[in-house]
Structure formats: C-alpha cells, structure tokens
mmCIF file of C-alpha atoms and ligand atoms in Angstrom:
data_model
loop_
_atom_site.group_PDB
_atom_site.id
_atom_site.type_symbol
_atom_site.label_atom_id
_atom_site.label_comp_id
_atom_site.label_asym_id
_atom_site.label_seq_id
_atom_site.Cartn_x
_atom_site.Cartn_y
_atom_site.Cartn_z
ATOM 1 C CA MET A 1 -32.452 -48.847 -25.319
ATOM 2 C CA LEU A 2 -28.694 -48.814 -25.710
ATOM 3 C CA ILE A 3 -27.249 -51.138 -28.443
ATOM 4 C CA GLU A 4 -23.561 -51.219 -28.398
ATOM 5 C CA THR A 5 -22.023 -52.203 -31.767
ATOM 6 C CA ASP A 6 -18.387 -52.103 -32.862
ATOM 7 C CA ILE A 7 -18.294 -49.555 -35.691
ATOM 8 C CA THR A 8 -14.526 -49.566 -36.156
ATOM 9 C CA GLY A 9 -13.768 -49.128 -39.756
ATOM 10 C CA LEU A 10 -17.389 -48.895 -40.764
ATOM 11 C CA PRO A 11 -17.924 -46.613 -43.828
ATOM 12 C CA VAL A 12 -20.459 -43.919 -42.705
ATOM 13 C CA LEU A 13 -21.886 -41.126 -44.807
ATOM 14 C CA VAL A 14 -23.235 -38.156 -42.818
ATOM 15 C CA ILE A 15 -25.572 -36.097 -44.935
ATOM 16 C CA GLY A 16 -26.896 -32.668 -44.034
ATOM 17 C CA PRO A 17 -26.283 -28.937 -44.065
ATOM 18 C CA THR A 18 -22.813 -27.714 -43.166
ATOM 19 C CA GLY A 19 -22.659 -26.982 -39.396
ATOM 20 C CA GLN A 20 -25.489 -29.453 -38.529
ATOM 21 C CA THR A 21 -23.595 -32.526 -39.268
ATOM 22 C CA ASP A 22 -20.467 -31.784 -37.016
ATOM 23 C CA PRO A 23 -21.689 -33.646 -33.842
ATOM 24 C CA ALA A 24 -22.765 -36.703 -35.847
ATOM 25 C CA VAL A 25 -19.375 -36.788 -37.708
ATOM 26 C CA ARG A 26 -17.501 -36.534 -34.412
ATOM 27 C CA ARG A 27 -19.617 -39.222 -32.745
ATOM 28 C CA TYR A 28 -19.062 -41.735 -35.482
ATOM 29 C CA ARG A 29 -15.357 -40.880 -35.796
ATOM 30 C CA ARG A 30 -15.067 -41.327 -32.059
ATOM 31 C CA GLY A 31 -16.372 -44.818 -32.401
ATOM 32 C CA GLY A 32 -13.666 -45.563 -35.016
ATOM 33 C CA ALA A 33 -15.863 -45.360 -38.159
ATOM 34 C CA GLN A 34 -14.652 -43.975 -41.463
ATOM 35 C CA VAL A 35 -16.718 -40.898 -41.967
ATOM 36 C CA ILE A 36 -17.473 -38.758 -45.009
ATOM 37 C CA ALA A 37 -19.764 -35.717 -44.775
ATOM 38 C CA VAL A 38 -21.968 -34.644 -47.640
ATOM 39 C CA GLU A 39 -23.498 -31.214 -47.624
ATOM 40 C CA SER A 40 -26.145 -31.592 -50.292
ATOM 41 C CA ALA A 41 -28.072 -34.229 -52.120
ATOM 42 C CA SER A 42 -26.095 -33.469 -55.289
ATOM 43 C CA GLY A 43 -22.864 -34.224 -53.409
ATOM 44 C CA LEU A 44 -23.966 -37.845 -53.026
ATOM 45 C CA THR A 45 -22.257 -39.520 -55.949
ATOM 46 C CA PRO A 46 -22.947 -43.136 -56.960
ATOM 47 C CA VAL A 47 -19.370 -44.005 -55.765
ATOM 48 C CA LEU A 48 -20.112 -42.661 -52.269
ATOM 49 C CA ALA A 49 -23.527 -44.422 -52.240
ATOM 50 C CA GLU A 50 -21.840 -47.640 -53.116
ATOM 51 C CA TRP A 51 -18.954 -47.147 -50.527
ATOM 52 C CA ALA A 52 -21.216 -46.453 -47.566
ATOM 53 C CA ARG A 53 -22.735 -49.076 -45.250
ATOM 54 C CA VAL A 54 -24.543 -46.520 -43.009
ATOM 55 C CA ALA A 55 -26.063 -43.157 -44.014
ATOM 56 C CA VAL A 56 -26.998 -40.644 -41.363
ATOM 57 C CA LEU A 57 -29.494 -38.050 -42.461
ATOM 58 C CA VAL A 58 -29.227 -34.997 -40.239
ATOM 59 C CA GLY A 59 -31.863 -32.296 -39.820
ATOM 60 C CA ALA A 60 -33.283 -31.105 -43.172
ATOM 61 C CA ALA A 61 -31.521 -33.942 -44.989
ATOM 62 C CA ARG A 62 -34.275 -36.241 -43.719
ATOM 63 C CA ASP A 63 -36.538 -34.543 -46.406
ATOM 64 C CA TRP A 64 -34.046 -34.921 -49.215
ATOM 65 C CA GLY A 65 -36.065 -37.429 -51.273
ATOM 66 C CA GLN A 66 -33.314 -37.623 -53.888
ATOM 67 C CA ALA A 67 -30.725 -38.736 -51.299
ATOM 68 C CA ARG A 68 -33.075 -41.183 -49.853
ATOM 69 C CA ALA A 69 -33.875 -42.701 -53.057
ATOM 70 C CA ALA A 70 -30.205 -43.239 -53.922
ATOM 71 C CA LEU A 71 -29.452 -44.978 -50.627
ATOM 72 C CA VAL A 72 -32.637 -46.817 -49.622
ATOM 73 C CA GLY A 73 -32.180 -50.572 -49.751
ATOM 74 C CA SER A 74 -28.387 -50.538 -49.987
ATOM 75 C CA VAL A 75 -27.414 -48.903 -46.732
ATOM 76 C CA LEU A 76 -28.692 -48.652 -43.184
ATOM 77 C CA LEU A 77 -30.475 -45.271 -42.975
ATOM 78 C CA VAL A 78 -30.320 -43.427 -39.601
ATOM 79 C CA GLU A 79 -32.269 -40.226 -39.062
ATOM 80 C CA GLU A 80 -30.999 -37.606 -36.610
ATOM 81 C CA ALA A 81 -32.443 -34.259 -35.596
ATOM 82 C CA ALA A 82 -30.205 -31.223 -36.219
ATOM 83 C CA PRO A 83 -28.301 -30.101 -33.167
ATOM 84 C CA ASN A 84 -30.272 -27.505 -31.202
ATOM 85 C CA ALA A 85 -29.979 -25.465 -28.101
ATOM 86 C CA ALA A 86 -32.083 -27.896 -26.154
ATOM 87 C CA ARG A 87 -29.423 -30.529 -26.486
ATOM 88 C CA GLY A 88 -26.358 -28.459 -25.803
ATOM 89 C CA ARG A 89 -24.817 -28.459 -22.325
ATOM 90 C CA VAL A 90 -21.850 -27.424 -20.410
ATOM 91 C CA VAL A 91 -19.875 -29.756 -18.036
ATOM 92 C CA LEU A 92 -17.152 -28.231 -15.766
ATOM 93 C CA VAL A 93 -14.615 -30.927 -15.041
ATOM 94 C CA GLY A 94 -11.946 -30.772 -12.344
ATOM 95 C CA ALA A 95 -8.767 -32.311 -13.729
ATOM 96 C CA GLY A 96 -6.863 -32.545 -10.428
ATOM 97 C CA PRO A 97 -3.366 -31.259 -10.052
ATOM 98 C CA GLY A 98 -0.231 -32.158 -11.950
ATOM 99 C CA SER A 99 -0.964 -35.767 -13.050
ATOM 100 C CA ALA A 100 -3.268 -37.240 -15.572
ATOM 101 C CA GLY A 101 -4.200 -40.076 -13.097
ATOM 102 C CA LEU A 102 -6.004 -37.677 -10.791
ATOM 103 C CA LEU A 103 -9.005 -37.181 -13.217
ATOM 104 C CA THR A 104 -12.146 -38.831 -11.879
ATOM 105 C CA LEU A 105 -14.124 -41.595 -13.711
ATOM 106 C CA ASP A 106 -16.985 -39.120 -14.229
ATOM 107 C CA GLY A 107 -14.551 -36.610 -15.688
ATOM 108 C CA LEU A 108 -13.195 -39.296 -17.988
ATOM 109 C CA ARG A 109 -16.686 -40.110 -19.156
ATOM 110 C CA ALA A 110 -17.545 -36.383 -19.654
ATOM 111 C CA LEU A 111 -14.428 -35.992 -21.900
ATOM 112 C CA ALA A 112 -15.388 -39.119 -23.924
ATOM 113 C CA ASP A 113 -18.804 -37.521 -24.650
ATOM 114 C CA ALA A 114 -17.537 -34.044 -25.441
ATOM 115 C CA ASP A 115 -17.940 -32.208 -28.714
ATOM 116 C CA VAL A 116 -15.788 -29.441 -27.574
ATOM 117 C CA VAL A 117 -13.179 -29.283 -24.819
ATOM 118 C CA LEU A 118 -11.981 -25.971 -23.461
ATOM 119 C CA THR A 119 -8.720 -26.741 -21.598
ATOM 120 C CA ASP A 120 -6.368 -24.830 -19.238
ATOM 121 C CA ARG A 121 -2.689 -24.594 -18.657
ATOM 122 C CA LEU A 122 -2.820 -26.401 -15.265
ATOM 123 C CA ALA A 123 -5.421 -29.041 -16.428
ATOM 124 C CA GLU A 124 -2.960 -31.921 -16.956
ATOM 125 C CA VAL A 125 -4.776 -34.957 -18.289
ATOM 126 C CA GLY A 126 -2.280 -36.293 -20.696
ATOM 127 C CA ASP A 127 -3.496 -36.652 -24.206
ATOM 128 C CA VAL A 128 -6.795 -34.655 -24.333
ATOM 129 C CA ALA A 129 -7.426 -35.557 -27.931
ATOM 130 C CA ALA A 130 -7.290 -39.294 -27.098
ATOM 131 C CA LEU A 131 -9.604 -38.943 -24.206
ATOM 132 C CA ALA A 132 -11.989 -36.816 -26.168
ATOM 133 C CA PRO A 133 -11.656 -38.377 -29.633
ATOM 134 C CA GLY A 134 -13.301 -36.258 -32.222
ATOM 135 C CA ALA A 135 -13.879 -33.284 -29.962
ATOM 136 C CA GLU A 136 -12.551 -29.923 -30.998
ATOM 137 C CA VAL A 137 -9.953 -29.034 -28.317
ATOM 138 C CA ILE A 138 -9.451 -25.330 -27.620
ATOM 139 C CA ASP A 139 -6.556 -24.432 -25.267
ATOM 140 C CA VAL A 140 -7.771 -21.259 -23.575
ATOM 141 C CA GLY A 141 -4.794 -21.172 -21.250
ATOM 142 C CA LYS A 142 -2.687 -19.858 -24.103
ATOM 143 C CA LEU A 143 -3.032 -18.275 -27.496
ATOM 144 C CA PRO A 144 -0.299 -18.243 -30.205
ATOM 145 C CA GLY A 145 1.160 -15.092 -28.542
ATOM 146 C CA HIS A 146 1.018 -17.019 -25.139
ATOM 147 C CA HIS A 147 -1.659 -14.661 -23.765
ATOM 148 C CA ALA A 148 -4.445 -16.281 -21.880
ATOM 149 C CA VAL A 149 -7.861 -15.952 -23.421
ATOM 150 C CA PRO A 150 -9.872 -13.434 -21.287
ATOM 151 C CA GLN A 151 -12.441 -14.941 -18.906
ATOM 152 C CA THR A 152 -15.320 -13.262 -20.724
ATOM 153 C CA LYS A 153 -14.274 -14.730 -23.963
ATOM 154 C CA ILE A 154 -13.965 -18.172 -22.473
ATOM 155 C CA GLU A 155 -17.551 -17.895 -21.179
ATOM 156 C CA ARG A 156 -18.647 -16.577 -24.635
ATOM 157 C CA ILE A 157 -17.099 -19.550 -26.563
ATOM 158 C CA MET A 158 -18.438 -21.986 -23.923
ATOM 159 C CA VAL A 159 -22.049 -20.678 -24.030
ATOM 160 C CA GLU A 160 -22.065 -20.244 -27.866
ATOM 161 C CA ARG A 161 -21.075 -23.733 -28.559
ATOM 162 C CA ALA A 162 -23.549 -25.176 -26.096
ATOM 163 C CA LEU A 163 -26.359 -22.967 -27.626
ATOM 164 C CA ALA A 164 -25.316 -24.547 -30.964
ATOM 165 C CA GLY A 165 -26.334 -27.904 -29.498
ATOM 166 C CA LEU A 166 -22.909 -29.146 -28.664
ATOM 167 C CA THR A 167 -21.618 -30.807 -25.355
ATOM 168 C CA VAL A 168 -18.987 -28.589 -24.040
ATOM 169 C CA VAL A 169 -16.428 -29.758 -21.473
ATOM 170 C CA ARG A 170 -14.631 -27.060 -19.593
ATOM 171 C CA LEU A 171 -11.588 -28.747 -18.171
ATOM 172 C CA LYS A 172 -9.965 -26.993 -15.267
ATOM 173 C CA GLY A 173 -6.922 -27.691 -13.077
ATOM 174 C CA GLY A 174 -7.671 -29.056 -9.580
ATOM 175 C CA ASP A 175 -11.171 -28.459 -8.523
ATOM 176 C CA PRO A 176 -13.400 -25.982 -10.555
ATOM 177 C CA TYR A 177 -14.687 -24.287 -7.445
ATOM 178 C CA VAL A 178 -11.326 -23.589 -5.695
ATOM 179 C CA PHE A 179 -9.932 -20.419 -7.194
ATOM 180 C CA GLY A 180 -10.887 -21.738 -10.525
ATOM 181 C CA ARG A 181 -13.617 -19.265 -11.536
ATOM 182 C CA GLY A 182 -16.018 -22.246 -11.721
ATOM 183 C CA GLY A 183 -18.830 -20.208 -10.172
ATOM 184 C CA GLU A 184 -18.583 -17.542 -12.750
ATOM 185 C CA GLU A 185 -18.695 -20.202 -15.572
ATOM 186 C CA VAL A 186 -21.694 -21.788 -14.043
ATOM 187 C CA ALA A 187 -23.447 -18.483 -13.747
ATOM 188 C CA ALA A 188 -22.701 -17.712 -17.479
ATOM 189 C CA ALA A 189 -24.267 -20.923 -18.480
ATOM 190 C CA VAL A 190 -27.247 -20.545 -16.195
ATOM 191 C CA ASP A 191 -27.797 -16.943 -17.522
ATOM 192 C CA ALA A 192 -27.811 -18.252 -21.074
ATOM 193 C CA GLY A 193 -30.359 -20.934 -20.180
ATOM 194 C CA VAL A 194 -27.732 -23.713 -20.867
ATOM 195 C CA PRO A 195 -27.830 -26.797 -18.718
ATOM 196 C CA VAL A 196 -24.641 -27.054 -16.649
ATOM 197 C CA THR A 197 -23.095 -29.669 -14.293
ATOM 198 C CA VAL A 198 -19.909 -29.633 -12.321
ATOM 199 C CA ILE A 199 -17.715 -32.691 -11.794
ATOM 200 C CA PRO A 200 -15.370 -32.017 -8.901
ATOM 201 C CA GLY A 201 -11.687 -32.576 -9.007
ATOM 202 C CA VAL A 202 -8.876 -33.218 -6.510
ATOM 203 C CA SER A 203 -7.809 -29.696 -5.328
ATOM 204 C CA SER A 204 -4.163 -28.822 -5.201
ATOM 205 C CA ALA A 205 -5.008 -27.143 -1.854
ATOM 206 C CA VAL A 206 -5.433 -30.572 -0.260
ATOM 207 C CA GLY A 207 -3.781 -33.006 -2.676
ATOM 208 C CA VAL A 208 -0.454 -31.261 -3.234
ATOM 209 C CA PRO A 209 0.490 -30.855 0.482
ATOM 210 C CA GLY A 210 -0.515 -34.562 0.783
ATOM 211 C CA ALA A 211 1.800 -35.428 -2.051
ATOM 212 C CA ALA A 212 4.641 -34.193 0.135
ATOM 213 C CA GLY A 213 3.371 -36.168 3.128
ATOM 214 C CA ILE A 214 1.650 -33.055 4.723
ATOM 215 C CA PRO A 215 -1.873 -33.942 5.890
ATOM 216 C CA VAL A 216 -3.769 -30.584 6.063
ATOM 217 C CA THR A 217 -5.510 -31.688 9.211
ATOM 218 C CA HIS A 218 -4.104 -34.171 11.752
ATOM 219 C CA ARG A 219 -5.710 -35.397 14.895
ATOM 220 C CA GLY A 220 -4.492 -33.460 17.863
ATOM 221 C CA VAL A 221 -2.442 -31.112 15.782
ATOM 222 C CA SER A 222 -4.783 -29.167 13.517
ATOM 223 C CA HIS A 223 -8.507 -29.192 13.039
ATOM 224 C CA VAL A 224 -8.859 -26.092 11.033
ATOM 225 C CA VAL A 225 -7.662 -25.455 7.476
ATOM 226 C CA THR A 226 -7.808 -22.062 5.759
ATOM 227 C CA ILE A 227 -7.244 -21.911 2.024
ATOM 228 C CA LEU A 228 -6.351 -18.506 0.814
ATOM 229 C CA SER A 229 -5.301 -16.942 -2.484
ATOM 230 C CA GLY A 230 -1.991 -15.284 -2.306
ATOM 231 C CA HIS A 231 -2.757 -13.359 -5.544
ATOM 232 C CA VAL A 232 -3.344 -10.265 -3.580
ATOM 233 C CA PRO A 233 -1.401 -9.140 -0.506
ATOM 234 C CA LEU A 234 -2.645 -10.368 2.909
ATOM 235 C CA GLU A 235 -4.130 -7.401 4.842
ATOM 236 C CA ASP A 236 -3.051 -7.221 8.435
ATOM 237 C CA GLU A 237 -6.541 -7.555 9.734
ATOM 238 C CA ARG A 238 -7.034 -10.730 7.938
ATOM 239 C CA ALA A 239 -3.622 -12.024 8.908
ATOM 240 C CA ARG A 240 -4.486 -11.298 12.634
ATOM 241 C CA GLY A 241 -7.769 -13.333 12.077
ATOM 242 C CA LEU A 242 -5.696 -16.248 10.655
ATOM 243 C CA ALA A 243 -3.143 -16.130 13.478
ATOM 244 C CA GLN A 244 -5.932 -16.253 16.047
ATOM 245 C CA LEU A 245 -7.726 -19.039 14.350
ATOM 246 C CA GLY A 246 -4.664 -21.281 14.289
ATOM 247 C CA GLY A 247 -4.654 -24.536 12.390
ATOM 248 C CA THR A 248 -3.255 -24.886 8.901
ATOM 249 C CA VAL A 249 -2.887 -22.224 6.378
ATOM 250 C CA VAL A 250 -2.724 -23.269 2.705
ATOM 251 C CA VAL A 251 -1.788 -20.551 0.143
ATOM 252 C CA LEU A 252 -2.376 -20.967 -3.560
ATOM 253 C CA MET A 253 -1.103 -18.583 -6.177
ATOM 254 C CA GLY A 254 1.150 -17.118 -3.494
ATOM 255 C CA MET A 255 4.747 -17.526 -4.586
ATOM 256 C CA HIS A 256 5.030 -13.920 -5.822
ATOM 257 C CA ASN A 257 3.731 -12.623 -2.547
ATOM 258 C CA LEU A 258 5.376 -15.096 -0.134
ATOM 259 C CA VAL A 259 7.511 -12.351 1.556
ATOM 260 C CA PRO A 260 4.647 -9.995 2.353
ATOM 261 C CA ILE A 261 2.351 -12.846 3.306
ATOM 262 C CA ALA A 262 4.960 -14.266 5.705
ATOM 263 C CA ALA A 263 5.688 -10.825 7.068
ATOM 264 C CA ALA A 264 1.904 -10.069 7.713
ATOM 265 C CA LEU A 265 1.460 -13.407 9.521
ATOM 266 C CA GLU A 266 4.551 -12.754 11.747
ATOM 267 C CA ARG A 267 3.421 -9.183 12.453
ATOM 268 C CA SER A 268 0.038 -10.649 13.493
ATOM 269 C CA GLY A 269 1.586 -12.859 16.138
ATOM 270 C CA LEU A 270 2.196 -16.132 14.321
ATOM 271 C CA ASP A 271 5.478 -17.616 15.661
ATOM 272 C CA PRO A 272 8.207 -17.318 13.054
ATOM 273 C CA ASP A 273 9.211 -20.898 14.106
ATOM 274 C CA THR A 274 5.918 -22.267 12.859
ATOM 275 C CA PRO A 275 6.758 -25.067 10.417
ATOM 276 C CA ALA A 276 6.137 -24.075 6.754
ATOM 277 C CA ALA A 277 6.680 -25.641 3.445
ATOM 278 C CA VAL A 278 6.463 -25.081 -0.282
ATOM 279 C CA VAL A 279 5.496 -27.928 -2.571
ATOM 280 C CA GLU A 280 6.179 -27.164 -6.267
ATOM 281 C CA ARG A 281 4.630 -28.961 -9.273
ATOM 282 C CA GLY A 282 2.904 -31.527 -7.123
ATOM 283 C CA PHE A 283 2.233 -34.958 -8.769
ATOM 284 C CA THR A 284 4.611 -34.152 -11.694
ATOM 285 C CA PRO A 285 8.006 -35.850 -12.079
ATOM 286 C CA ASP A 286 9.495 -32.523 -11.098
ATOM 287 C CA GLN A 287 7.708 -32.268 -7.764
ATOM 288 C CA ARG A 288 9.938 -30.633 -5.066
ATOM 289 C CA SER A 289 9.388 -29.672 -1.479
ATOM 290 C CA LEU A 290 11.150 -27.153 0.639
ATOM 291 C CA VAL A 291 10.450 -27.393 4.341
ATOM 292 C CA GLY A 292 11.413 -24.787 6.920
ATOM 293 C CA THR A 293 9.701 -22.345 9.124
ATOM 294 C CA LEU A 294 7.566 -19.205 8.500
ATOM 295 C CA GLY A 295 10.717 -17.244 9.195
ATOM 296 C CA THR A 296 13.048 -19.229 6.961
ATOM 297 C CA LEU A 297 10.717 -20.128 4.033
ATOM 298 C CA PRO A 298 11.120 -16.939 2.001
ATOM 299 C CA GLY A 299 14.928 -17.273 2.107
ATOM 300 C CA LEU A 300 14.656 -21.036 1.145
ATOM 301 C CA VAL A 301 12.476 -20.159 -1.747
ATOM 302 C CA GLU A 302 14.719 -17.413 -2.957
ATOM 303 C CA ARG A 303 17.983 -19.621 -2.671
ATOM 304 C CA ASN A 304 16.382 -22.642 -4.373
ATOM 305 C CA GLY A 305 14.698 -20.713 -7.073
ATOM 306 C CA ALA A 306 11.295 -22.234 -6.194
ATOM 307 C CA ALA A 307 8.484 -21.051 -8.419
ATOM 308 C CA SER A 308 4.833 -21.389 -9.372
ATOM 309 C CA PRO A 309 2.863 -23.565 -9.567
ATOM 310 C CA ALA A 310 3.409 -24.270 -5.881
ATOM 311 C CA VAL A 311 1.392 -24.583 -2.773
ATOM 312 C CA ILE A 312 2.519 -22.926 0.463
ATOM 313 C CA VAL A 313 1.620 -24.679 3.697
ATOM 314 C CA ILE A 314 2.001 -23.066 7.193
ATOM 315 C CA GLY A 315 1.266 -24.911 10.384
ATOM 316 C CA GLU A 316 2.294 -27.703 12.714
ATOM 317 C CA VAL A 317 1.050 -30.349 10.279
ATOM 318 C CA VAL A 318 4.099 -29.628 8.124
ATOM 319 C CA ARG A 319 6.107 -31.665 10.722
ATOM 320 C CA GLN A 320 4.281 -34.722 9.457
ATOM 321 C CA SER A 321 6.302 -34.537 6.218
ATOM 322 C CA GLU A 322 9.221 -35.956 8.329
ATOM 323 C CA VAL A 323 7.223 -39.139 8.732
ATOM 324 C CA TRP A 324 6.689 -39.298 5.045
ATOM 325 C CA ALA A 325 10.452 -38.704 4.297
ATOM 326 C CA ARG A 326 11.221 -41.671 6.454
ATOM 327 C CA ARG A 327 8.911 -43.955 4.501
ATOM 328 C CA ALA A 328 10.891 -46.431 2.295
ATOM 329 C CA GLY A 329 10.170 -45.861 -1.261
ATOM 330 C CA ALA A 330 8.249 -42.630 -0.668
ATOM 331 C CA ARG A 331 8.747 -39.784 -3.200
ATOM 332 C CA VAL A 332 12.016 -38.065 -2.042
ATOM 333 C CA LEU A 333 11.347 -35.104 0.067
ATOM 334 C CA GLU A 334 13.995 -32.457 0.039
ATOM 335 C CA VAL A 335 14.182 -31.042 3.528
ATOM 336 C CA VAL A 336 16.249 -27.987 3.412
ATOM 337 C CA GLY A 337 16.905 -26.152 6.803
HETATM 338 N N1 SAH B 1 -8.600 -24.879 -8.990
HETATM 339 C C1 SAH B 1 -7.223 -25.197 -8.660
HETATM 340 C C2 SAH B 1 -6.427 -23.979 -8.253
HETATM 341 C C3 SAH B 1 -6.288 -22.941 -9.280
HETATM 342 S S1 SAH B 1 -5.212 -21.574 -8.758
HETATM 343 C C4 SAH B 1 -7.248 -26.317 -7.609
HETATM 344 O O1 SAH B 1 -8.226 -26.611 -7.036
HETATM 345 O O2 SAH B 1 -6.112 -26.893 -7.424
HETATM 346 C C5 SAH B 1 -3.728 -22.094 -9.336
HETATM 347 C C6 SAH B 1 -2.860 -22.436 -8.210
HETATM 348 O O3 SAH B 1 -3.063 -23.760 -7.737
HETATM 349 C C7 SAH B 1 -1.296 -22.359 -8.498
HETATM 350 O O4 SAH B 1 -0.840 -21.128 -8.420
HETATM 351 C C8 SAH B 1 -0.783 -23.220 -7.362
HETATM 352 O O5 SAH B 1 -0.793 -22.510 -6.119
HETATM 353 C C9 SAH B 1 -1.820 -24.377 -7.251
HETATM 354 N N2 SAH B 1 -1.518 -25.477 -8.081
HETATM 355 C C10 SAH B 1 -2.233 -26.011 -9.119
HETATM 356 N N3 SAH B 1 -1.642 -27.145 -9.524
HETATM 357 C C11 SAH B 1 -0.506 -27.380 -8.803
HETATM 358 C C12 SAH B 1 0.511 -28.362 -8.730
HETATM 359 N N4 SAH B 1 0.553 -29.368 -9.593
HETATM 360 N N5 SAH B 1 1.480 -28.206 -7.807
HETATM 361 C C13 SAH B 1 1.547 -27.195 -6.972
HETATM 362 N N6 SAH B 1 0.556 -26.258 -6.910
HETATM 363 C C14 SAH B 1 -0.424 -26.334 -7.798
#
C-alpha cells in the first residue's frame, strides 16, 4: 500500500546508530521534512521529544525502551529495519548527450530514489542535487586535482555503498553501454551479488549527428552504421573492412586521431570526396558543425580549432545536413567548405 502524504516542513526525528540512519534521513529530507538525527537514547532530550511530530526508530533503536517511552503517545512512531545488503542496489542511468532534457523519465525516477549518485563529466543533467534531493553526489569525472577517479575505484565505491544498503545511481553520459564501460560496472555489481539494472540513454553516436540534421541511416543512401572508438588508431585491416562495408561511419572519442583515421580510410579505398562532418558539443548552446569531405575534414578541424567532445560522421548521409540547414528556425549549421 502506498500512502502519499505531504511532509513538507514536518518535524521528524530519526533515531538510531550512526551510519544506519542515513537513508531514512535522506528520504525524509527529500520529502521536504525538517529532520534531526539522534544517535542514542540519551541524545533524545525533552525539547526534541516535544518538537517532533514523527519519530523513526531505525534498526537497533526499535529496542530502545527508554526512547520509546519518551515518545509514545506524543508522536507518530515509525519503525524501520537498518539498511542492509539485501536492500542495496545499483542503477546505471544513461543521461544522454549535452542537454539535461535528454534524460529519460525512468532515469529521472531513479535519480529521485537515489541515496548516492556517482556522476561523470559528460553526464549533463543540470542540477543533480535538485533531481536527487538528499542523495550524496560524488563527481567521479574529476577530483580536486582534476584527475578522473580510476575505473576500479569507481566500481569499488559503487559496490561498497550498495552493499551498505544504499540505492546507488551511476549516471553516465549518453548510453551506458556505448563506450561507457557500463558492461564492466554491471559485471562488478553482479560479482559482488548486488542487484543491478540499466536505464538506457540517448547515445551521442546517433543523437549528436541528428542534432546537426544528419540521420545515421537514410533510405536509399545508407542502411549500415558502424560506430567506432577513435581512442586507438584505426588499423589498415579494419579500415579496409569499413571501406568495403560502406554505409555510415560514426567515430566517438576520435578528435585526437582524426588525421590517422581519415588517412587509413583513404588508403583503404574510401573516396576522399565522401561527405564527412564533425559535430561538437551536441545539444549544448555551443553546438557547432563542420561539414566537408573525408579529404578536407582534418584541415577544417585544424583551422577552426574544433575539439572534443565531438562526433565524427563519415558517409553520404552527411549531405542530409544541407536539408536541415535550409529549414527555417533550425539550429544554425555552419557549413565550411
Ligand atoms: N556513452 C557515451 C559515449 C562515451 S565516449 C554515449 O553513448 O554518447 C565519449 C565520446 O562521446 C566523446 O569523446 C564524444 O565523441 C562523444 N560525445 C559525448 N557527448 C557528446 C556531445 N554532447 N557532443 C558531441 N560528442 C559527444
């Protein structure tokens, strides 16, 4: 049974051993209550007992006769089990690229339920603290020294908090499973016996070209899309495979390797006149597109100082961006060369 009550401003005492009361404190704060946590029966002063309207007895506190005696009759008593591993879980949430509006409704709900949010540099959802009120927000995309938290440490934090009985949301840019290490994080949770779910997100691989009017497939033009990581150089053998396959090539994390990637594709027989584009910072106010050909794109990027985060798109579908550019009121597309 779910009873929804407005608890805004309600004075709530949460009583229980340190560490066990955190989820209850967050939950009531999230609902807008005024919350005071008390660690021991002796901390429960007459003033506090008088102030409270609701008292939540967590874990061992349920057996604290003294606390009960002081409260019974004057407040609503709520009993709650201490957080335990059986209740903890991990939810991987895809935040979509660039804009807060691309988070899904399920993602929004998961954030609202979170006790802990581990967020990333490219996971742009606006004010995380407002979407996950009361949750502890840990930015694992950067530390004070601006070094990213190593993957093993992210997984350790995620699993430890879930094993402590907390709901951990791991918020990731785009879709968790597209170059997002989502598979590794799911495996870490499964290995630790922690329930885990994955809420997909709009991937930049499809969404960002679309933001510049480039459909990754187009009837009669391309019915194959290959998404590749440009993090590592493209070997000739793979480039030959791509050239033979045809269709659309979408490269993520490829700005540093654009020159060797374009060269490998050309060496493998892809026509240097193949339309190609770079779409930077998709769905942000600074979105910019550079449209050229496989042959001209590296020079365009160099001259215009284009940089990561950006998606590279190679293939005839890039021509469709001209249609978009003609649309009245569409996001201005900068067609250079
Ligand atoms: N899981 C993510 C991709 C992570 S890899 C997804 O599905 O989108 C990071 C790469 O994604 C960046 O190097 C860039 O190539 C791309 N990217 C992410 N957000 C972007 C944005 N707003 N605009 C352009 N490219 C973006």
